[in-house]
XYZ file of C-alpha atoms in Angstrom:
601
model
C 172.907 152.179 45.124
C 175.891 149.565 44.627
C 175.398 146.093 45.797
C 177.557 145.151 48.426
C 180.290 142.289 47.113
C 179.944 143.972 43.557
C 183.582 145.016 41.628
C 183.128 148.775 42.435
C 183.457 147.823 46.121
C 186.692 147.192 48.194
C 186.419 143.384 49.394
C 188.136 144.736 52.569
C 186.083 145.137 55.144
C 187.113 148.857 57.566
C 186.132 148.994 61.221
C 182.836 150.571 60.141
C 181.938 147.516 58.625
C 182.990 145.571 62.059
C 181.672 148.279 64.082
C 178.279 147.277 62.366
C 178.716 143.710 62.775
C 178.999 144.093 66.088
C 176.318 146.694 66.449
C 174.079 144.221 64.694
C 175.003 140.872 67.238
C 174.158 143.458 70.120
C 170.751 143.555 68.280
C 169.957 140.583 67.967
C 171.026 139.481 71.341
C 169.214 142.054 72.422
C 165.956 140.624 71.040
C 166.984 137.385 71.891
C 167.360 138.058 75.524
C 164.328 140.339 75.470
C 166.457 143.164 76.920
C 163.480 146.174 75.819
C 160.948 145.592 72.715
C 162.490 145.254 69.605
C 161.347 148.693 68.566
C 163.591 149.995 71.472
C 166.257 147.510 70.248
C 166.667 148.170 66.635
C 166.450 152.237 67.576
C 169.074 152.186 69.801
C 171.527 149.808 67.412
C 170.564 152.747 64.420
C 171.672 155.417 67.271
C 174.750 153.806 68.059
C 175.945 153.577 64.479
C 174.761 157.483 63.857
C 176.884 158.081 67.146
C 180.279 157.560 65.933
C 179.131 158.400 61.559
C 178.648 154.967 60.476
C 175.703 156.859 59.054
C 175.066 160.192 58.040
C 172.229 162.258 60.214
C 170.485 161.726 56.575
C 170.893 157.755 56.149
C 169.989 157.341 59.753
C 166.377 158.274 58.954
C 166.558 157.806 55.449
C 164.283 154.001 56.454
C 161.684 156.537 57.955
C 161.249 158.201 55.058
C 160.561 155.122 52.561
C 157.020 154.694 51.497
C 156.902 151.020 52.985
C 156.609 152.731 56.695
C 153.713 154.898 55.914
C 152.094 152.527 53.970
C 152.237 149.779 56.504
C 150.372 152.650 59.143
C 148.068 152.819 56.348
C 146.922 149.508 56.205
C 146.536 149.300 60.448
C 143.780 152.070 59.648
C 142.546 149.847 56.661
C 141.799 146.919 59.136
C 140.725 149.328 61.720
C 137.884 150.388 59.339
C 136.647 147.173 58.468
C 136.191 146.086 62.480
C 134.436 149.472 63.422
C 132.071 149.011 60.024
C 131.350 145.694 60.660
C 132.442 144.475 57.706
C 135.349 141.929 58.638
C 133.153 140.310 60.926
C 129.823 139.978 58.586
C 131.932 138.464 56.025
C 133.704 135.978 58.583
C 130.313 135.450 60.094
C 128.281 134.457 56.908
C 131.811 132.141 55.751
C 131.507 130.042 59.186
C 128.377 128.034 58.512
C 127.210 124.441 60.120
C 130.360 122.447 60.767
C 129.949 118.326 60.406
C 133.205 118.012 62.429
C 136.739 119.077 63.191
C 137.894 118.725 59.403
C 135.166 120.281 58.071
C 135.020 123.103 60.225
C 138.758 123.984 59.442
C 137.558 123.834 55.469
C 134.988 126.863 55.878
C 137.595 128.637 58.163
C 141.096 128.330 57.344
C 140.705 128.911 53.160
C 138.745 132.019 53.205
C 140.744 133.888 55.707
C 144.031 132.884 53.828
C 141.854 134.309 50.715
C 140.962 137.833 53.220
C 144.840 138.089 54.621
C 146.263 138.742 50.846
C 144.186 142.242 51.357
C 143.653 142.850 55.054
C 146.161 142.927 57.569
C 146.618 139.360 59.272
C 146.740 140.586 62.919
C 143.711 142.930 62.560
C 141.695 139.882 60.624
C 143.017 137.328 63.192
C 141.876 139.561 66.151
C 138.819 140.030 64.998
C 138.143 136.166 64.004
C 139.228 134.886 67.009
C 136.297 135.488 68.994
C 134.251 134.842 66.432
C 136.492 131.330 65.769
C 135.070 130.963 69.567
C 131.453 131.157 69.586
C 131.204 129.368 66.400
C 133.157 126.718 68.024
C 131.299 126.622 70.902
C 127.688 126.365 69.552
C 129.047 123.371 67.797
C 130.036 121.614 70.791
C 134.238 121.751 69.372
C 137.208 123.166 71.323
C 138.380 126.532 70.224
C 142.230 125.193 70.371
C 141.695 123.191 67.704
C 140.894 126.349 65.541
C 142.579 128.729 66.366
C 146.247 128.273 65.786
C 145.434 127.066 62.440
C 144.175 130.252 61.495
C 146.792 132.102 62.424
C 148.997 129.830 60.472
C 146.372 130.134 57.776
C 146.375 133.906 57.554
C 150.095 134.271 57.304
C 150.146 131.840 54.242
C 147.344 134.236 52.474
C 149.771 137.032 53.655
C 152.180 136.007 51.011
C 149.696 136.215 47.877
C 150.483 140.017 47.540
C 152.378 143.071 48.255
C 150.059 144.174 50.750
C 149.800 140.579 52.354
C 151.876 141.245 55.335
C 154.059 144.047 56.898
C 157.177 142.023 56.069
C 156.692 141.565 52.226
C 155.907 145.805 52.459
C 159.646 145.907 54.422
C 161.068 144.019 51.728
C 159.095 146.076 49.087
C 161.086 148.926 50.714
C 164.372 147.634 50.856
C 164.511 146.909 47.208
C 163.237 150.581 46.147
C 166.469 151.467 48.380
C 168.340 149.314 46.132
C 167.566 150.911 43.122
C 165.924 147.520 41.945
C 162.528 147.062 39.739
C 159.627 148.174 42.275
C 157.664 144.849 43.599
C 154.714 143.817 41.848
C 151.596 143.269 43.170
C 151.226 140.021 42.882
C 154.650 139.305 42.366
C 155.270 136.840 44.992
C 151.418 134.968 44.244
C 153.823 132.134 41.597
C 155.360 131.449 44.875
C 152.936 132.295 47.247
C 149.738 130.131 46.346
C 151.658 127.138 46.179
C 152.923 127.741 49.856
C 149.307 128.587 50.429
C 148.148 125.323 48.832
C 150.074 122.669 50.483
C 150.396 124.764 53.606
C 146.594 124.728 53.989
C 146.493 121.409 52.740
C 148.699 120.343 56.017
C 146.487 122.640 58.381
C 142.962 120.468 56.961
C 145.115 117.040 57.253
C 147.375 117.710 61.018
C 145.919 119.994 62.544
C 142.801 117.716 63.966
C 145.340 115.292 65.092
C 148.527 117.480 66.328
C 146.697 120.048 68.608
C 145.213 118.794 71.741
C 141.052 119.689 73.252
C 142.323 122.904 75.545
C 139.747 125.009 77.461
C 140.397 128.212 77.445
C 141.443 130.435 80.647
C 137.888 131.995 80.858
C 136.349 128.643 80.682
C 137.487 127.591 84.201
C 136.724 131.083 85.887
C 133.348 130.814 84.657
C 131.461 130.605 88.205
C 133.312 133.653 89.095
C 131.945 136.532 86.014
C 129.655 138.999 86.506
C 126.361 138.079 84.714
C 123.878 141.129 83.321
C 120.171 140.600 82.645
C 119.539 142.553 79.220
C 117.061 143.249 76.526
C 118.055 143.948 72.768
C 115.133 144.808 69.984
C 114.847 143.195 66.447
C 114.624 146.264 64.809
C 112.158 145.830 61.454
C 114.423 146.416 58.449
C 116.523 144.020 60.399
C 117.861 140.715 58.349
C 116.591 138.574 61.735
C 113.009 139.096 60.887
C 111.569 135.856 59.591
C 114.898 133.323 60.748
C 114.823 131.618 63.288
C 116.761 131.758 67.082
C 118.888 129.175 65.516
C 119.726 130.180 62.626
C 120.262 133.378 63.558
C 122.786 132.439 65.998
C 121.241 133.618 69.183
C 121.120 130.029 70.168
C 123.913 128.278 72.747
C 125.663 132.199 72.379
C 129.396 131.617 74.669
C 128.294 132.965 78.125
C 125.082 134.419 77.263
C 121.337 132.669 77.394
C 118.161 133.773 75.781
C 115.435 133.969 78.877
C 112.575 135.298 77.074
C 110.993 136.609 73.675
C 108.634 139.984 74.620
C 106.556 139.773 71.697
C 103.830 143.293 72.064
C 103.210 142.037 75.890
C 103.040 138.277 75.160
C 106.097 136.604 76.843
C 107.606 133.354 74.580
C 109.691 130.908 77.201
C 111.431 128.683 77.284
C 112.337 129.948 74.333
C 112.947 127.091 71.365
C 115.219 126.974 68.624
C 112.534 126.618 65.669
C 111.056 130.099 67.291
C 111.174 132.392 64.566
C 112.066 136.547 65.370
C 109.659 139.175 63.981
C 110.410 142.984 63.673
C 109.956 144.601 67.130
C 110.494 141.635 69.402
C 112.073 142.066 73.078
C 114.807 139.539 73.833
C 116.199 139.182 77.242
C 119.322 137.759 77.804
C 121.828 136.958 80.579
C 125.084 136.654 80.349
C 128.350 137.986 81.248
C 129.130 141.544 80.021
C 131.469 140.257 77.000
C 128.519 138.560 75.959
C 126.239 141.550 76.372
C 128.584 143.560 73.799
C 129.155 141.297 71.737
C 125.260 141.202 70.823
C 125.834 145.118 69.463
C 127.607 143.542 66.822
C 124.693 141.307 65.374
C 123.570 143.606 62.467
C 119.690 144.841 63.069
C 119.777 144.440 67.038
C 120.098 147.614 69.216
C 119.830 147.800 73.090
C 116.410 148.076 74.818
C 116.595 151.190 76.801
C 114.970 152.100 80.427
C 111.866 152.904 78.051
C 111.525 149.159 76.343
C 112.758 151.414 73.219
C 115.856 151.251 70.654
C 118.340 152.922 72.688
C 120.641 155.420 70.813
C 123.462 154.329 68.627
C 125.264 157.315 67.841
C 129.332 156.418 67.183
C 129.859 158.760 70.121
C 128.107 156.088 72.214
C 129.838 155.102 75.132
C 129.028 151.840 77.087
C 129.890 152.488 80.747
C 129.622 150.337 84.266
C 128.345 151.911 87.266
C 127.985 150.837 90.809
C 125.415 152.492 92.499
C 125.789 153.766 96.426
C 124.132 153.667 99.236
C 123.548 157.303 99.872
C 122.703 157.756 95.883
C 119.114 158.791 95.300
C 118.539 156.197 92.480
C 118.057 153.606 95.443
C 114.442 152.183 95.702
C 113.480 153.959 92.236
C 112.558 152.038 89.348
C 114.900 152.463 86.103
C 112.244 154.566 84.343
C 111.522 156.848 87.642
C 115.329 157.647 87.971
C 114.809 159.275 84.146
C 118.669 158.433 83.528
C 118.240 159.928 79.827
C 117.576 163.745 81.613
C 119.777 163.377 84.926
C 122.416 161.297 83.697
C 122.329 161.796 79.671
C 122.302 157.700 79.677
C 120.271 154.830 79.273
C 120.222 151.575 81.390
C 120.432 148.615 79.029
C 121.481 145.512 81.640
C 121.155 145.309 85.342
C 123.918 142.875 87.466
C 122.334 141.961 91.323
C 125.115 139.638 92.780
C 124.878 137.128 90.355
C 120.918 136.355 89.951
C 118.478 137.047 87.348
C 116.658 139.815 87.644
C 113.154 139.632 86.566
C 110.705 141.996 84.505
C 111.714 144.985 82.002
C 114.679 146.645 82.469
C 112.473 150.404 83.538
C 110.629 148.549 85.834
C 113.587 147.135 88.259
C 113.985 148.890 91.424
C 117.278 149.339 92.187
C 119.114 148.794 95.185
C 122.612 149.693 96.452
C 125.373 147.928 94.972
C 123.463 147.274 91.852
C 125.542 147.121 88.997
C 124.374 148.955 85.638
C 125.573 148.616 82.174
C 125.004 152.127 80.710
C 124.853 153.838 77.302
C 125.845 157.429 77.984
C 126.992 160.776 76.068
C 130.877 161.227 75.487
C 130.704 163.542 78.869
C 129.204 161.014 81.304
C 132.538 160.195 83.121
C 133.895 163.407 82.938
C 130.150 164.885 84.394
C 129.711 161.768 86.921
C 132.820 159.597 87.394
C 133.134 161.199 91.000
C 129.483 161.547 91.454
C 128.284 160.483 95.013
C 125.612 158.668 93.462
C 127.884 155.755 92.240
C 130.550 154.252 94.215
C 132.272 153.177 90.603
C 131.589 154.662 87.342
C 134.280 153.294 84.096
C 134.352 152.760 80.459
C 134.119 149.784 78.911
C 136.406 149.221 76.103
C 135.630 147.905 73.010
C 132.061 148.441 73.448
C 131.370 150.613 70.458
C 128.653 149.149 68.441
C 129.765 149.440 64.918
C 128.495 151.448 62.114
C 127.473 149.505 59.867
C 125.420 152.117 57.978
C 128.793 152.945 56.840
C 129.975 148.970 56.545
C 129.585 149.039 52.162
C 131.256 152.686 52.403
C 134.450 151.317 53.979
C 134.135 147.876 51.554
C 134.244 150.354 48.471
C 137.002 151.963 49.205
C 139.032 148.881 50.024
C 138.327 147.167 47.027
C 138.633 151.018 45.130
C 142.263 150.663 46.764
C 143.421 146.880 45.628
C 141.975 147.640 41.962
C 144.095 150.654 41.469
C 146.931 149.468 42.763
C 146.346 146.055 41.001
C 146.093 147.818 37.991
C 149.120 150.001 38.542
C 147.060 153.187 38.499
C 148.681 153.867 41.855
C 151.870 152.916 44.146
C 150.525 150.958 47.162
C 151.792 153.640 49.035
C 149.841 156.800 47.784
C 146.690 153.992 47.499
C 146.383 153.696 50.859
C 146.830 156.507 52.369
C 144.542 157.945 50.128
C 142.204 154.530 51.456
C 143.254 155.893 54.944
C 141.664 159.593 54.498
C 138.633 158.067 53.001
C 137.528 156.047 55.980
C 137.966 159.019 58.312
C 136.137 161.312 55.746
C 133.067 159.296 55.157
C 133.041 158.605 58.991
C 134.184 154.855 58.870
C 136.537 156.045 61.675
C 137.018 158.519 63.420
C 140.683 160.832 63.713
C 141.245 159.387 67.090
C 140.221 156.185 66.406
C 142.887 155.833 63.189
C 145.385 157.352 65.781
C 144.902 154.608 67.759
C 144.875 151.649 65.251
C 148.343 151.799 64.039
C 150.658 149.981 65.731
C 153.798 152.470 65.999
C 156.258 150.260 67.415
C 156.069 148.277 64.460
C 156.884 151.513 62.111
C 159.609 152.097 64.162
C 161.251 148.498 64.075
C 160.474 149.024 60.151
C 162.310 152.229 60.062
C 165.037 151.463 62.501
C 165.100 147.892 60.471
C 165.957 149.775 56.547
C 168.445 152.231 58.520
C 171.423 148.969 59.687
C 170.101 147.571 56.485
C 172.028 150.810 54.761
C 174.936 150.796 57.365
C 175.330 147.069 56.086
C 175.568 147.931 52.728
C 177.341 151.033 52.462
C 179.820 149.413 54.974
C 180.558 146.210 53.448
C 179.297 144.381 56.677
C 176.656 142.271 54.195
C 179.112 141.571 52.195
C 181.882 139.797 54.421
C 178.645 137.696 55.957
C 177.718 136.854 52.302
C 181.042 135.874 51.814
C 181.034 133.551 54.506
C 177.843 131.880 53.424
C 179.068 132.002 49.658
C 182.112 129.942 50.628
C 180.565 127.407 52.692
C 177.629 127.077 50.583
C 178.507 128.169 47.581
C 180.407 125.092 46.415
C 177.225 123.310 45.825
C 175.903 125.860 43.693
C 173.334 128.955 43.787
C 170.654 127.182 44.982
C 172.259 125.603 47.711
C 173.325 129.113 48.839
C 169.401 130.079 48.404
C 168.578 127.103 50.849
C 171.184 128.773 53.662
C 170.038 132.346 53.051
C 166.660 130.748 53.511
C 167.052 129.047 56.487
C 169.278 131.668 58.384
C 166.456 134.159 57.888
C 163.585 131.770 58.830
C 166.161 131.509 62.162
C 165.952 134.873 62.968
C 162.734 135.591 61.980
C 161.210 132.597 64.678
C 163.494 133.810 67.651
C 163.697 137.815 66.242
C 161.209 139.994 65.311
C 160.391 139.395 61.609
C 160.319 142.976 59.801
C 163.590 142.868 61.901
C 164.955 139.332 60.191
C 164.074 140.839 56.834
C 165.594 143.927 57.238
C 168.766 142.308 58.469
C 169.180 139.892 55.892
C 167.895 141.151 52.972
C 171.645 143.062 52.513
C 173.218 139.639 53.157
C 170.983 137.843 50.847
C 171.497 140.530 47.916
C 175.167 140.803 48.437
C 175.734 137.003 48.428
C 173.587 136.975 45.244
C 176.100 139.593 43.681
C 179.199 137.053 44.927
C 177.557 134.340 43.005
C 177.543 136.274 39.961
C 173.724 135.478 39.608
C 170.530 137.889 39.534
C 169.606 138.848 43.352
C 165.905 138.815 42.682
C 165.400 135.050 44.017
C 167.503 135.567 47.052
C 165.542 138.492 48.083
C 162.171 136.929 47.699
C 163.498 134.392 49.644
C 164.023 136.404 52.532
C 160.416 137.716 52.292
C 158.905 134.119 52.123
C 161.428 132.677 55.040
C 160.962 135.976 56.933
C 157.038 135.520 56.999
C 156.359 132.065 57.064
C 157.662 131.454 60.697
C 155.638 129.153 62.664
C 157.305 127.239 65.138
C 158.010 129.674 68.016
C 154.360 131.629 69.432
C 156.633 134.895 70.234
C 157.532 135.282 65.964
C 154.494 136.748 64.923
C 151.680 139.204 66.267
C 149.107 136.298 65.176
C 150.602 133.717 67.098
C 150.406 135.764 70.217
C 146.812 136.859 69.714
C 145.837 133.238 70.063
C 147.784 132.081 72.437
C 146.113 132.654 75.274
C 142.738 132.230 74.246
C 143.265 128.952 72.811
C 145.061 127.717 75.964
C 148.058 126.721 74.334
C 151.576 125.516 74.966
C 154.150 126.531 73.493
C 155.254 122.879 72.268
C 151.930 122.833 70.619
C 153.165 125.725 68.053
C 156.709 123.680 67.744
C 154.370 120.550 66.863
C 152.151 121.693 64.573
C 154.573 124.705 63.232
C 157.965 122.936 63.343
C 156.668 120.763 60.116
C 155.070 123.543 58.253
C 158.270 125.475 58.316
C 160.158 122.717 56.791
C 156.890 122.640 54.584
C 157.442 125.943 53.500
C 160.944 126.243 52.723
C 160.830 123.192 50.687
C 158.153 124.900 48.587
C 159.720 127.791 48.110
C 163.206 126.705 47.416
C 161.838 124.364 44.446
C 159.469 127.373 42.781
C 161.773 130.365 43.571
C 164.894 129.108 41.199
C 161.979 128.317 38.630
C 160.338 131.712 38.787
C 163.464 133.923 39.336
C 166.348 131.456 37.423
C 169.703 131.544 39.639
């Protein structure tokens, strides 16, 4: 494919190449205005220019067809994995260890994840930090806002280590296979990326502590109002608990949730101190709220005390359920282990919720009483078997409550690091890596097919898609070029890398107030083209793009990260323009000295 702005080209630009400029400001006022998603956005801007043969039926989903879309659906399933395993949250677990203060906690926190987000997908390793981020913030009396934006901000500099780093260096990845260019690298961008990294997390260790205010978050001041479960979990005996203690296991000052009792074979430990040390086969109760509850599945070698005071079942098709019982249901005035839920019900009772008090003794020996709230374990059929079922006045799934497999946890870390070591090596395209990562986890029952279904995000394949489609119709009709002109004449003057700074900064622009595959995909035409009117190798300009494209940090509506922590950190959005505004500037003055030096201009 010819660059646009190259000889072969006519410098004149025909009313396809203005029907695409103006296709293209519709787009991006569009997004600006928030008019649909930007999926909807971009698709109906690559419509409109198939609709009067700007493009070819071909070109128009010619983007779906490049490698970068399935890969990036690859890599959702990739992070899905390593949450249902286990795995991404042992290893961010064991990395968060005692924190001495603010500083120090954002040492053990914000380098290792920027390490993880080079290989894992930054949303899926920020999601499943974040509450993590929380309760490790929590039991060390420190506010979760001052955490958790700079990990955001910390996984999206890690994202630019490596191909696989984020979803915009893969759109980028594609656009330049489109352009008959040298295929990206691996670790192409890491000369340029672990600078960025450096004195980006450098900033986050120094700033952060003092730019981002003590928030609560929104949970914190409904607190009175949650629904609180009385539970029992059991240590099981090949479990890693056995011989640490409640503290250092972390089943002290848990968010929500408190520790009432140790069963140990009939003798009851409480209060229950911190020095007390767990042995295989002890009882726990806890209260707490039913967050709390689930989020005890996920502590590796603790499983749910059934109606029996036994390990409940813990198959993957496990399904954690709340049900109300009625008055006119004949579990009233029967004790748990009378009502023989595992026979009648094909479920087992592991926490009890009596308007809002404590109740006492084993979970098979409460009697239960109308209105009595249960927290069930039940067979894939329960709802479909009970959910209208006189015998509960309310019977629904709760989500998320899957406890993971983490038989399978080294299975799915194998073939992730099978995956980066053959592409690494160049044994295999990132592409044909991971999907072949993909059918793995669903083979050796990481995930299931449903549950991979569900993990990738599809409106982001389509903005990718939609995204390498007006990238074409810009090339092919000379729209990038007359913008490249534009910036080449202003800018160009003052020589390449002056040019590089604009390119730079117009895409960092777009990609705060746009969607960022979407910036990338818009400019990357614009920055190759005015490249090819400078007479200098495009390389540089188009790495720019991918930096400025992916380091946005100022605006909280930029970047999937951004938004996952918004609302749990209870922030503002001048806090991200604070602490982001800088780093941008950061950033781009970074790249902008290294990329002339590692691509010459």
């Amino acid at each position: 494919m010819e660059l646009p702005g190259s000889p072969g080209m006519v410098r004149a630009v025909e009313w396809q190449g203005w029907f695409t400029l103006g296709v293209l400001a519709l787009v991006i006022i569009g997004m600006v205005r928030e008019i649909a998603g930007p999926d909807l956005v971009m698709m109906a801007g690559l419509l409109g220019l198939a609709a009067v043969g700007v493009l070819s039926p071909q070109d128009t989903f010619s983007g779906f067809a490049n490698p970068v879309v399935p890969t990036v659906g690859a890599l959702f399933i990739l992070g899905a994995a390593m949450r249902e395993t286990g795995a991404m949250e042992m290893v961010v677990s064991r990395l968060f260890g005692p924190a001495g203060g603010e500083r120090s906690g954002l040492t053990r926190l914000c380098p290792p994840l920027a390490a993880m987000s080079a290989f894992l997908n930054n949303a899926t390793l920020v999601a499943m930090s974040t509450p993590v981020v929380i309760d490790w913030a929590r039991r060390h009396r420190l506010s979760p806002s001052r955490f958790l934006l700079p990990i955001s901000y910390a996984t999206i500099l890690g994202g630019t280590l490596t191909l696989m780093g984020t979803s915009t260096i893969l759109t980028v990845a594609g656009l330049i296979l489109d352009s008959d260019m040298e295929p990206m690298g691996f670790f192409e961008l890491a000369p340029v990326g672990l600078p960025i990294c450096a004195v980006g997390l450098a900033y986050l260790l120094l700033v952060a502590p003092r730019a981002l205010p003590e928030r609560k978050e929104p949970s914190a001041t409904v607190g009175e109002r949650l629904r609180e479960y009385t539970g029992a979990m059991i240590v099981e005996p090949d479990s890693a608990l056995v011989g640490q203690s409640v503290e250092g296991a972390g089943l002290r000052r848990l968010a929500g949730l408190f520790l009432v009792e140790i069963d140990r074979a009939g003798r009851i430990i409480t209060p229950v101190g911190p020095d007390e040390t767990l042995e295989a086969g002890d009882r726990l109760v806890f209260a707490g709220v039913v967050d709390t509850i689930l989020d005890l599945q996920r502590f590796r070698g603790l499983v749910p005390a059934s109606d029996a005071d036994t390990a409940s079942p813990t198959h993957a098709d496990r399904r954690l359920v709340e049900a109300v019982i009625s008055h006119s249901s004949p579990l009233v005035n029967q004790s748990v282990r009378d009502a023989n839920f595992r026979t009648v019900y094909d479920a087992a009772v592991i926490a009890v919720h009596r308007n809002g008090e404590r109740v006492a003794g084993k979970i098979g020996a409460i009697v239960l009483r109308p209105g009595d709230t249960l927290l069930l374990q039940t067979g894939p059929g329960f709802l479909r078997a009970h959910g209208n079922s006189a015998d509960f006045y309310l019977a629904s799934e709760v989500h998320g409550g899957q406890r993971p497999r983490f038989e399978r946890l080294w299975v799915s870390v194998g073939i992730l690091i099978a995956m980066v070591a053959s592409v690494a090596a160049g044994v295999a395209s990132i592409s044909i890596a991971a999907l072949l990562a993909a059918g793995a986890f669903v083979v050796t029952g990481c995930l299931s097919g449903p549950e991979a279904r569900r993990s990738v995000q599809w409106q982001v394949l389509v903005v990718i898609g939609a995204g390498l489609g007006i990238a074409l119709a810009m090339q092919q009709t000379g729209a990038a070029g007359a913008i490249a002109r534009v910036l080449v004449e202003a800018a160009g003057p003052l020589g390449p890398v002056a040019t590089l700074a604009v390119v730079y900064g117009v895409t960092l622009l777009m990609a705060e107030f746009l969607q960022h595959n979407a910036a990338a995909a818009i400019m990357f035409p614009v920055a190759a083209a005015s490249a090819t009117e400078l007479g200098v190798e495009p390389r540089g300009f188009v790495m720019a793009v991918a930096i400025a494209a992916s380091c946005s940090f100022a605006v909280p509506v930029s970047y999937q990260t951004h938004l996952i922590v918004y609302g749990p950190g209870g922030y503002r959005f001048t806090d991200f323009v604070r602490l982001g505004l800088p780093l941008d500037l950061l950033c781009a003055a970074v790249a902008l000295l290294v990329i002339p030096m590692r691509w010459p201009l």
